[in-house]
GROMACS .gro file of C-alpha atoms in nm:
model
  142
    1MET     CA    1  13.602  11.164   4.055
    2VAL     CA    2  13.382  11.197   4.364
    3GLU     CA    3  13.044  11.030   4.358
    4TRP     CA    4  12.785  11.177   4.593
    5VAL     CA    5  12.559  10.919   4.752
    6PRO     CA    6  12.285  10.988   5.008
    7LEU     CA    7  12.385  10.857   5.349
    8GLY     CA    8  12.050  10.686   5.400
    9SER     CA    9  12.073  10.466   5.093
   10GLY     CA   10  12.140  10.096   5.101
   11ALA     CA   11  12.041   9.824   5.338
   12ARG     CA   12  12.140   9.867   5.699
   13PRO     CA   13  12.199   9.559   5.907
   14VAL     CA   14  11.970   9.459   6.188
   15PRO     CA   15  12.127   9.561   6.522
   16ARG     CA   16  12.319   9.282   6.689
   17PRO     CA   17  12.201   9.178   7.034
   18VAL     CA   18  12.415   9.255   7.337
   19ALA     CA   19  12.636   8.973   7.468
   20ASP     CA   20  12.468   8.752   7.729
   21PRO     CA   21  12.714   8.827   8.014
   22LEU     CA   22  12.650   9.200   7.978
   23VAL     CA   23  12.274   9.144   7.991
   24TRP     CA   24  12.315   8.926   8.298
   25ALA     CA   25  12.536   9.184   8.469
   26ALA     CA   26  12.274   9.450   8.400
   27ALA     CA   27  12.001   9.216   8.530
   28PHE     CA   28  12.197   9.147   8.849
   29ALA     CA   29  12.279   9.511   8.922
   30GLY     CA   30  11.941   9.641   8.808
   31ALA     CA   31  11.741   9.388   9.006
   32LEU     CA   32  11.934   9.452   9.327
   33THR     CA   33  11.900   9.827   9.284
   34LEU     CA   34  11.533   9.805   9.199
   35VAL     CA   35  11.453   9.583   9.498
   36ALA     CA   36  11.654   9.811   9.730
   37VAL     CA   37  11.466  10.119   9.603
   38LEU     CA   38  11.130   9.944   9.636
   39ASN     CA   39  11.213   9.821   9.986
   40GLY     CA   40  11.307  10.176  10.083
   41THR     CA   41  10.996  10.340   9.935
   42VAL     CA   42  10.715  10.084   9.948
   43GLY     CA   43  10.855   9.863  10.221
   44ALA     CA   44  10.965   9.502  10.242
   45GLY     CA   45  10.713   9.222  10.227
   46ARG     CA   46  10.521   9.354   9.924
   47PRO     CA   47  10.638   9.121   9.648
   48ALA     CA   48  10.365   9.221   9.400
   49PHE     CA   49  10.529   9.559   9.341
   50ALA     CA   50  10.872   9.401   9.319
   51LEU     CA   51  10.752   9.131   9.078
   52THR     CA   52  10.592   9.391   8.853
   53ALA     CA   53  10.901   9.612   8.853
   54LEU     CA   54  11.137   9.319   8.795
   55SER     CA   55  10.918   9.192   8.511
   56LEU     CA   56  10.943   9.532   8.346
   57LEU     CA   57  11.320   9.524   8.396
   58ALA     CA   58  11.339   9.176   8.240
   59ALA     CA   59  11.132   9.293   7.943
   60LEU     CA   60  11.351   9.601   7.895
   61LEU     CA   61  11.666   9.390   7.912
   62GLY     CA   62  11.509   9.150   7.664
   63LEU     CA   63  11.486   9.432   7.409
   64CYS     CA   64  11.862   9.424   7.360
   65ALA     CA   65  11.935   9.057   7.431
   66ARG     CA   66  11.928   8.719   7.261
   67PHE     CA   67  11.666   8.458   7.342
   68ALA     CA   68  11.939   8.254   7.512
   69ALA     CA   69  11.985   8.527   7.774
   70ALA     CA   70  11.621   8.514   7.891
   71PRO     CA   71  11.652   8.221   8.139
   72GLY     CA   72  11.956   8.376   8.308
   73THR     CA   73  11.789   8.716   8.324
   74ALA     CA   74  11.477   8.564   8.480
   75LEU     CA   75  11.682   8.366   8.732
   76LEU     CA   76  11.885   8.668   8.842
   77CYS     CA   77  11.571   8.878   8.884
   78TRP     CA   78  11.405   8.596   9.079
   79LEU     CA   79  11.707   8.566   9.310
   80SER     CA   80  11.677   8.934   9.400
   81LEU     CA   81  11.301   8.904   9.439
   82ASN     CA   82  11.317   8.594   9.656
   83GLY     CA   83  11.624   8.696   9.855
   84PHE     CA   84  11.547   9.058   9.934
   85ALA     CA   85  11.186   9.151   9.852
   86ILE     CA   86  11.015   8.904  10.086
   87PRO     CA   87  11.089   8.850  10.455
   88PRO     CA   88  11.320   8.722  10.591
   89ALA     CA   89  11.557   8.933  10.381
   90GLY     CA   90  11.873   8.760  10.271
   91THR     CA   91  11.731   8.408  10.289
   92LEU     CA   92  11.649   8.214   9.974
   93THR     CA   93  11.344   7.992  10.001
   94TRP     CA   94  11.141   7.785   9.758
   95ALA     CA   95  10.765   7.798   9.803
   96GLY     CA   96  10.667   7.567   9.519
   97ARG     CA   97  10.382   7.714   9.320
   98ARG     CA   98  10.453   8.077   9.412
   99ASP     CA   99  10.817   8.070   9.307
  100ALA     CA  100  10.740   7.869   8.994
  101LEU     CA  101  10.483   8.134   8.901
  102TRP     CA  102  10.732   8.414   8.968
  103LEU     CA  103  10.999   8.244   8.756
  104THR     CA  104  10.749   8.188   8.477
  105CYS     CA  105  10.638   8.550   8.489
  106LEU     CA  106  10.994   8.681   8.477
  107LEU     CA  107  11.092   8.440   8.198
  108GLY     CA  108  10.783   8.533   8.000
  109ALA     CA  109  10.862   8.904   8.036
  110ALA     CA  110  11.219   8.854   7.915
  111LEU     CA  111  11.100   8.645   7.619
  112VAL     CA  112  10.828   8.895   7.528
  113GLY     CA  113  11.080   9.180   7.534
  114THR     CA  114  11.318   8.987   7.310
  115ALA     CA  115  11.042   8.883   7.070
  116LEU     CA  116  10.915   9.241   7.045
  117ALA     CA  117  11.264   9.365   6.963
  118ARG     CA  118  11.315   9.097   6.697
  119VAL     CA  119  10.979   9.176   6.533
  120ALA     CA  120  11.046   9.551   6.540
  121HIS     CA  121  11.393   9.506   6.388
  122ALA     CA  122  11.261   9.271   6.121
  123ARG     CA  123  10.980   9.511   6.027
  124ALA     CA  124  11.221   9.802   6.007
  125ALA     CA  125  11.460   9.601   5.789
  126TYR     CA  126  11.172   9.495   5.564
  127ARG     CA  127  11.056   9.855   5.524
  128ARG     CA  128  11.410   9.971   5.446
  129LEU     CA  129  11.454   9.702   5.182
  130GLY     CA  130  11.108   9.756   5.035
  131ALA     CA  131  11.146  10.134   5.007
  132GLY     CA  132  11.469  10.125   4.808
  133PRO     CA  133  11.508  10.250   4.452
  134GLY     CA  134  11.342  10.027   4.194
  135SER     CA  135  11.117   9.860   4.448
  136GLY     CA  136  10.805   9.966   4.265
  137ALA     CA  137  10.668  10.160   4.557
  138GLY     CA  138  10.448  10.441   4.434
  139GLU     CA  139  10.442  10.323   4.073
  140PRO     CA  140  10.096  10.292   3.924
  141GLY     CA  141   9.985   9.950   3.810
  142LEU     CA  142  10.213   9.748   4.041
   0.00000   0.00000   0.00000
C-alpha cells in the first residue's frame, strides 16, 4: 500500500556549514578579485573603499561558514587589503594600530555574518518544529 505524505512534513536539518578550506579559497580569490576591481575603478591608495568591500565579503562568506573559519577569512582579506590596496602595491607592511583595526574589522564582519546565519537557521528550525502537527498552534485555550 502507498502512503501519501506531504513533502514539507517533518523536521528538516539545519544546513551544514561549508568546509573551512573552501571558505578560505573563496576568501582568497574573492579578496584578490575585489581589490583588483576596486583598484581599476576607484584607484589604488583608497583603503576605506577596499576595507568596506572586503568587510562585506567577509560577512557574506561568514553566512555559510563555521566560526572557526572567521580568523582565516579575516587574515586572507587583510593580506589582499594590505598587499594590493595601499601603496606600494605588492609589499606587506604592518602599521600597528591601523592594521590591528583593519584585522579587527574584518574579523568582526566574518563573525557577525556567521552569527547571523546561525541565528537565522536556529529560528527557522524552531518555527518548523513548532508548526508541526499536534504542536497546539492555533488551538484555543493553549
